[in-house]
mmCIF file of C-alpha atoms in Angstrom:
data_model
loop_
_atom_site.group_PDB
_atom_site.id
_atom_site.type_symbol
_atom_site.label_atom_id
_atom_site.label_comp_id
_atom_site.label_asym_id
_atom_site.label_seq_id
_atom_site.Cartn_x
_atom_site.Cartn_y
_atom_site.Cartn_z
ATOM 1 C CA MET A 1 0.000 0.000 0.000
ATOM 2 C CA ASN A 2 1.269 3.443 -0.932
ATOM 3 C CA ASP A 3 0.011 5.660 1.862
ATOM 4 C CA THR A 4 0.428 8.806 -0.251
ATOM 5 C CA ASN A 5 -2.585 7.783 -2.362
ATOM 6 C CA LYS A 6 -6.262 7.816 -1.549
ATOM 7 C CA LEU A 7 -7.060 4.815 0.599
ATOM 8 C CA LYS A 8 -9.543 1.963 0.444
ATOM 9 C CA ILE A 9 -11.317 1.989 3.815
ATOM 10 C CA GLY A 10 -13.794 -0.424 5.383
ATOM 11 C CA ILE A 11 -15.836 0.745 8.374
ATOM 12 C CA LEU A 12 -17.525 -1.746 10.709
ATOM 13 C CA GLY A 13 -20.272 0.000 12.639
ATOM 14 C CA ALA A 14 -22.774 2.509 11.264
ATOM 15 C CA GLY A 15 -23.857 4.311 14.408
ATOM 16 C CA THR A 16 -23.331 8.052 14.623
ATOM 17 C CA ILE A 17 -19.524 7.788 14.783
ATOM 18 C CA GLY A 18 -19.210 5.183 12.031
ATOM 19 C CA LYS A 19 -21.551 6.926 9.631
ATOM 20 C CA THR A 20 -19.929 10.307 10.282
ATOM 21 C CA LEU A 21 -16.498 8.864 9.515
ATOM 22 C CA ALA A 22 -17.903 7.218 6.378
ATOM 23 C CA ARG A 23 -19.353 10.516 5.201
ATOM 24 C CA LYS A 24 -16.265 12.611 6.003
ATOM 25 C CA LEU A 25 -13.677 10.172 4.634
ATOM 26 C CA ALA A 26 -15.618 9.606 1.410
ATOM 27 C CA ALA A 27 -15.945 13.369 1.010
ATOM 28 C CA ALA A 28 -12.153 13.606 1.414
ATOM 29 C CA GLY A 29 -11.768 11.349 -1.629
ATOM 30 C CA HIS A 30 -11.193 7.944 -0.069
ATOM 31 C CA ASP A 31 -12.889 4.771 -1.330
ATOM 32 C CA VAL A 32 -15.123 3.892 1.632
ATOM 33 C CA LYS A 33 -17.274 0.873 2.401
ATOM 34 C CA VAL A 34 -19.444 0.765 5.522
ATOM 35 C CA ALA A 35 -21.266 -2.095 7.231
ATOM 36 C CA ASN A 36 -23.323 -2.779 10.310
ATOM 37 C CA SER A 37 -24.548 -5.968 11.979
ATOM 38 C CA ARG A 38 -28.006 -5.801 10.363
ATOM 39 C CA GLY A 39 -27.185 -5.639 6.676
ATOM 40 C CA PRO A 40 -26.526 -2.956 4.039
ATOM 41 C CA GLU A 41 -30.219 -2.331 3.414
ATOM 42 C CA THR A 42 -30.522 -0.857 6.931
ATOM 43 C CA ILE A 43 -27.816 1.795 6.416
ATOM 44 C CA ASP A 44 -29.426 5.188 5.920
ATOM 45 C CA ALA A 45 -29.001 7.510 2.970
ATOM 46 C CA GLU A 46 -27.045 10.110 4.957
ATOM 47 C CA THR A 47 -24.247 7.618 5.581
ATOM 48 C CA VAL A 48 -23.648 7.093 1.865
ATOM 49 C CA ALA A 49 -24.497 10.624 0.711
ATOM 50 C CA THR A 50 -20.892 11.561 -0.086
ATOM 51 C CA GLY A 51 -19.984 8.331 -1.898
ATOM 52 C CA ALA A 52 -19.475 5.597 0.693
ATOM 53 C CA LYS A 53 -20.923 2.208 -0.247
ATOM 54 C CA ALA A 54 -23.177 0.151 2.057
ATOM 55 C CA VAL A 55 -22.002 -3.472 2.146
ATOM 56 C CA THR A 56 -22.020 -6.555 4.340
ATOM 57 C CA ALA A 57 -19.517 -6.831 7.181
ATOM 58 C CA ALA A 58 -17.548 -9.484 5.303
ATOM 59 C CA GLU A 59 -17.376 -7.265 2.204
ATOM 60 C CA ALA A 60 -16.279 -4.243 4.244
ATOM 61 C CA VAL A 61 -12.939 -5.826 5.140
ATOM 62 C CA GLN A 62 -12.123 -7.254 1.704
ATOM 63 C CA GLY A 63 -9.423 -5.567 -0.353
ATOM 64 C CA VAL A 64 -9.002 -2.550 1.903
ATOM 65 C CA ASP A 65 -5.981 -0.647 3.187
ATOM 66 C CA VAL A 66 -7.634 0.425 6.438
ATOM 67 C CA VAL A 67 -10.374 -1.058 8.630
ATOM 68 C CA ILE A 68 -12.076 1.255 11.119
ATOM 69 C CA LEU A 69 -13.911 -0.369 14.028
ATOM 70 C CA SER A 70 -16.740 1.782 15.375
ATOM 71 C CA THR A 71 -18.439 -0.423 17.970
ATOM 72 C CA PRO A 72 -18.469 -0.789 21.765
ATOM 73 C CA PRO A 73 -15.491 -2.824 23.019
ATOM 74 C CA THR A 74 -17.600 -5.864 23.874
ATOM 75 C CA ALA A 75 -18.698 -6.121 20.225
ATOM 76 C CA LEU A 76 -15.076 -6.312 19.076
ATOM 77 C CA ILE A 77 -14.914 -9.928 20.224
ATOM 78 C CA LYS A 78 -17.527 -10.818 17.590
ATOM 79 C CA ILE A 79 -15.735 -8.816 14.915
ATOM 80 C CA ALA A 80 -12.344 -10.441 15.512
ATOM 81 C CA SER A 81 -13.065 -13.391 13.215
ATOM 82 C CA LEU A 82 -13.593 -11.025 10.275
ATOM 83 C CA LEU A 83 -10.035 -9.732 10.652
ATOM 84 C CA THR A 84 -8.156 -13.028 10.733
ATOM 85 C CA THR A 85 -7.448 -13.073 6.985
ATOM 86 C CA LEU A 86 -6.401 -9.436 6.686
ATOM 87 C CA PRO A 87 -2.842 -8.889 5.443
ATOM 88 C CA ALA A 88 -0.427 -7.901 8.184
ATOM 89 C CA GLU A 89 0.045 -4.452 6.659
ATOM 90 C CA THR A 90 -3.656 -3.580 6.792
ATOM 91 C CA VAL A 91 -4.174 -0.772 9.296
ATOM 92 C CA VAL A 92 -6.905 -1.416 11.888
ATOM 93 C CA MET A 93 -8.236 1.641 13.718
ATOM 94 C CA ASP A 94 -10.349 1.454 16.868
ATOM 95 C CA THR A 95 -12.656 4.237 18.053
ATOM 96 C CA SER A 96 -14.069 2.448 21.117
ATOM 97 C CA ASN A 97 -14.146 3.376 24.806
ATOM 98 C CA TYR A 98 -15.011 1.251 27.822
ATOM 99 C CA HIS A 99 -18.010 2.457 29.812
ATOM 100 C CA PRO A 100 -19.107 -0.107 32.430
ATOM 101 C CA PHE A 101 -22.662 1.282 32.718
ATOM 102 C CA ARG A 102 -23.146 0.478 29.013
ATOM 103 C CA ASP A 103 -20.818 -2.453 28.377
ATOM 104 C CA GLY A 104 -20.950 -4.416 31.611
ATOM 105 C CA ARG A 105 -17.737 -5.188 33.421
ATOM 106 C CA ILE A 106 -14.518 -6.143 31.646
ATOM 107 C CA ALA A 107 -12.379 -7.569 34.435
ATOM 108 C CA ALA A 108 -8.980 -6.989 32.823
ATOM 109 C CA ILE A 109 -9.665 -3.298 32.192
ATOM 110 C CA ASP A 110 -11.115 -2.882 35.675
ATOM 111 C CA ALA A 111 -7.869 -4.374 36.978
ATOM 112 C CA GLY A 112 -5.867 -1.706 35.167
ATOM 113 C CA GLN A 113 -5.138 -3.027 31.684
ATOM 114 C CA VAL A 114 -4.924 -0.269 29.077
ATOM 115 C CA GLU A 115 -8.088 -0.392 26.988
ATOM 116 C CA SER A 116 -6.203 -0.422 23.675
ATOM 117 C CA LEU A 117 -4.012 -3.332 24.773
ATOM 118 C CA TRP A 118 -7.126 -5.284 25.756
ATOM 119 C CA VAL A 119 -8.487 -4.632 22.263
ATOM 120 C CA VAL A 120 -5.239 -5.881 20.713
ATOM 121 C CA GLU A 121 -5.612 -9.112 22.668
ATOM 122 C CA GLN A 122 -9.191 -9.588 21.454
ATOM 123 C CA LEU A 123 -8.328 -8.929 17.810
ATOM 124 C CA GLY A 124 -4.941 -10.622 17.729
ATOM 125 C CA ARG A 125 -3.365 -7.776 15.761
ATOM 126 C CA PRO A 126 -2.025 -4.234 16.280
ATOM 127 C CA ILE A 127 -4.379 -1.262 16.126
ATOM 128 C CA VAL A 128 -4.427 2.506 15.934
ATOM 129 C CA LYS A 129 -6.421 4.281 18.651
ATOM 130 C CA ALA A 130 -8.132 7.370 17.259
ATOM 131 C CA TRP A 131 -11.383 9.352 17.265
ATOM 132 C CA ASN A 132 -12.199 7.898 20.703
ATOM 133 C CA SER A 133 -11.542 11.158 22.578
ATOM 134 C CA LEU A 134 -14.159 13.326 20.924
ATOM 135 C CA VAL A 135 -17.732 14.203 21.870
ATOM 136 C CA THR A 136 -19.977 12.820 19.132
ATOM 137 C CA ASP A 137 -21.457 16.238 18.411
ATOM 138 C CA SER A 138 -17.946 17.625 17.950
ATOM 139 C CA LEU A 139 -17.094 14.863 15.459
ATOM 140 C CA VAL A 140 -20.252 15.626 13.511
ATOM 141 C CA ASN A 141 -20.224 19.411 13.622
ATOM 142 C CA LYS A 142 -16.844 20.840 14.630
ATOM 143 C CA GLY A 143 -14.411 19.610 12.001
ATOM 144 C CA ARG A 144 -12.534 22.496 10.360
ATOM 145 C CA PRO A 145 -10.028 22.918 7.516
ATOM 146 C CA ALA A 146 -6.357 22.672 8.446
ATOM 147 C CA GLY A 147 -5.051 25.938 9.839
ATOM 148 C CA SER A 148 -8.427 27.133 11.131
ATOM 149 C CA PRO A 149 -8.208 29.009 14.451
ATOM 150 C CA GLY A 150 -9.302 26.852 17.383
ATOM 151 C CA ARG A 151 -9.308 23.616 15.372
ATOM 152 C CA ILE A 152 -9.853 20.672 17.731
ATOM 153 C CA ALA A 153 -6.930 18.261 18.080
ATOM 154 C CA LEU A 154 -7.134 14.511 18.639
ATOM 155 C CA PRO A 155 -4.515 12.083 19.993
ATOM 156 C CA VAL A 156 -3.541 9.148 17.799
ATOM 157 C CA ALA A 157 -1.698 6.183 19.356
ATOM 158 C CA ALA A 158 -0.187 3.101 17.693
ATOM 159 C CA ASP A 159 2.766 0.786 18.083
ATOM 160 C CA ARG A 160 3.736 0.714 14.407
ATOM 161 C CA GLU A 161 5.004 4.059 13.157
ATOM 162 C CA ARG A 162 3.455 3.648 9.721
ATOM 163 C CA ASP A 163 0.075 2.790 11.248
ATOM 164 C CA ARG A 164 0.240 5.929 13.380
ATOM 165 C CA ARG A 165 1.178 8.052 10.385
ATOM 166 C CA ILE A 166 -1.786 6.778 8.361
ATOM 167 C CA GLY A 167 -4.106 7.166 11.335
ATOM 168 C CA MET A 168 -3.002 10.761 11.819
ATOM 169 C CA ARG A 169 -3.568 11.492 8.148
ATOM 170 C CA LEU A 170 -7.130 10.167 8.296
ATOM 171 C CA VAL A 171 -7.886 12.154 11.449
ATOM 172 C CA GLU A 172 -6.719 15.265 9.599
ATOM 173 C CA ASP A 173 -8.982 14.326 6.676
ATOM 174 C CA THR A 174 -11.999 14.358 8.997
ATOM 175 C CA GLY A 175 -11.349 17.954 10.043
ATOM 176 C CA PHE A 176 -9.181 17.720 13.159
ATOM 177 C CA ASP A 177 -5.525 18.259 14.023
ATOM 178 C CA ALA A 178 -3.800 14.951 14.747
ATOM 179 C CA VAL A 179 -1.312 14.753 17.628
ATOM 180 C CA ASP A 180 1.138 11.868 17.933
ATOM 181 C CA ALA A 181 0.245 10.251 21.265
ATOM 182 C CA GLY A 182 2.917 7.554 21.160
ATOM 183 C CA THR A 183 2.459 3.845 21.697
ATOM 184 C CA LEU A 184 -0.616 1.904 22.764
ATOM 185 C CA ALA A 185 0.919 1.412 26.196
ATOM 186 C CA GLU A 186 0.558 5.183 26.629
ATOM 187 C CA SER A 187 -2.943 5.380 25.143
ATOM 188 C CA TRP A 188 -4.504 5.342 28.620
ATOM 189 C CA ARG A 189 -3.817 9.077 28.439
ATOM 190 C CA GLN A 190 -6.753 9.385 26.011
ATOM 191 C CA GLN A 191 -9.134 7.060 27.867
ATOM 192 C CA PRO A 192 -12.327 8.230 29.615
ATOM 193 C CA GLY A 193 -11.412 10.192 32.728
ATOM 194 C CA ALA A 194 -8.263 11.721 31.236
ATOM 195 C CA PRO A 195 -7.877 15.468 30.614
ATOM 196 C CA SER A 196 -7.732 14.868 26.844
ATOM 197 C CA TYR A 197 -10.978 12.876 26.771
ATOM 198 C CA CYS A 198 -13.896 14.721 25.177
ATOM 199 C CA THR A 199 -12.728 18.188 26.225
ATOM 200 C CA ASP A 200 -12.263 19.700 22.731
ATOM 201 C CA LEU A 201 -8.679 20.915 23.091
ATOM 202 C CA THR A 202 -6.517 22.517 20.423
ATOM 203 C CA ARG A 203 -3.136 21.369 19.116
ATOM 204 C CA GLU A 204 -1.480 23.806 21.514
ATOM 205 C CA GLU A 205 -3.456 22.533 24.523
ATOM 206 C CA LEU A 206 -3.534 18.782 23.906
ATOM 207 C CA PRO A 207 0.108 17.796 24.635
ATOM 208 C CA ALA A 208 -0.049 19.252 28.157
ATOM 209 C CA ALA A 209 -3.348 17.474 28.778
ATOM 210 C CA LEU A 210 -1.865 14.153 27.711
ATOM 211 C CA ALA A 211 1.178 14.708 29.915
ATOM 212 C CA SER A 212 -0.885 15.624 32.977
ATOM 213 C CA ALA A 213 -3.094 12.512 32.947
ATOM 214 C CA GLU A 214 -3.081 10.459 36.183
ATOM 215 C CA ARG A 215 -3.622 6.802 35.448
ATOM 216 C CA ASP A 216 -4.804 5.772 38.904
ATOM 217 C CA ARG A 217 -7.571 8.399 38.811
ATOM 218 C CA LEU A 218 -9.084 7.632 35.417
ATOM 219 C CA ALA A 219 -11.769 5.164 36.504
ATOM 220 C CA LYS A 220 -12.875 7.310 39.424
ATOM 221 C CA ARG A 221 -13.238 10.393 37.255
ATOM 222 C CA ARG A 222 -14.990 8.426 34.494
ATOM 223 C CA ASN A 223 -17.464 7.016 37.002
ATOM 224 C CA LEU A 224 -18.080 10.442 38.559
ATOM 225 C CA ALA A 225 -18.972 11.807 35.144
ATOM 226 C CA THR A 226 -21.322 8.886 34.533
ATOM 227 C CA GLU A 227 -23.061 9.568 37.860
ATOM 228 C CA VAL A 228 -23.568 13.202 36.897
ATOM 229 C CA PHE A 229 -25.018 12.250 33.527
ATOM 230 C CA LEU A 230 -27.286 9.557 34.996
ATOM 231 C CA GLU A 231 -28.583 11.934 37.664
ATOM 232 C CA ARG A 232 -29.666 14.387 34.975
ATOM 233 C CA PHE A 233 -30.484 11.821 32.269
ATOM 234 C CA PRO A 234 -31.706 8.542 33.884
ATOM 235 C CA ASN A 235 -32.118 6.919 30.468
ATOM 236 C CA LEU A 236 -28.531 7.631 29.490
ATOM 237 C CA GLY A 237 -27.821 5.726 26.310
ATOM 238 C CA GLU A 238 -31.346 6.150 25.039
ATOM 239 C CA GLU A 239 -31.144 9.917 25.520
ATOM 240 C CA ILE A 240 -28.007 11.895 24.808
ATOM 241 C CA PRO A 241 -26.980 14.810 27.054
ATOM 242 C CA PRO A 242 -26.432 18.124 25.252
ATOM 243 C CA ALA A 243 -22.889 18.416 23.968
ATOM 244 C CA ASP A 244 -22.140 21.643 25.835
ATOM 245 C CA PHE A 245 -23.213 19.982 29.099
ATOM 246 C CA VAL A 246 -20.941 16.991 28.416
ATOM 247 C CA LEU A 247 -18.014 19.297 27.729
ATOM 248 C CA ARG A 248 -18.600 21.304 30.913
ATOM 249 C CA VAL A 249 -18.764 18.146 33.041
ATOM 250 C CA HIS A 250 -15.634 16.640 31.481
ATOM 251 C CA ARG A 251 -13.617 19.820 31.744
ATOM 252 C CA THR A 252 -14.620 20.210 35.374
ATOM 253 C CA LEU A 253 -13.910 16.620 36.418
ATOM 254 C CA PHE A 254 -11.043 15.583 34.142
ATOM 255 C CA MET A 255 -8.834 18.656 33.828
#
């Protein structure tokens, strides 16, 4: 794969994040296929409005340079079998975050394992961690051209340098500054509860936020935020808190 050319991308997951990535990356000129667990006929017109193609999950990972996983972490276990025949050089990007109230308990993560390293174990291959540290509304509505004042920056972590480079390029193509966040072992710095998580920081602000993260406080801060959201929105998951409220809570508790 020549990573200077437009890329062939398969996206597994057509929720708000997956369909937004499909729309933005197709608009940027990439060849995008998108799939969900229910079949291509259930993917809405907005998802494919800029040129992405709705396909089956098996078709989404065939003949692509990059696979983007846009599902909760517990669903990745079911997806793993689709990735077993991918060439080693295929870049796999993961957008997921662990939220116990939604996902149930994952013992290894609760015991302190870095979320991205848990994902690697489930998939049996290296990944790029990206787009996980952004409020959904910001992903949908706040992308800006490169060089725009106040452009939001996102951390991108990976163990393979080439994977990280391609991941950063695709983040830039979706309208955000990409910041090299190092290896997956350090990607806890962009997990829920960290100062960089869903706080809409700029390229100038993000490095300090990554550096100031305190690993032993992540879960506590994540859970405090969940309690705040559940107190105001008891049907959290079915109803989505306003984006400005989410940002205020995260900035207060995480930074």
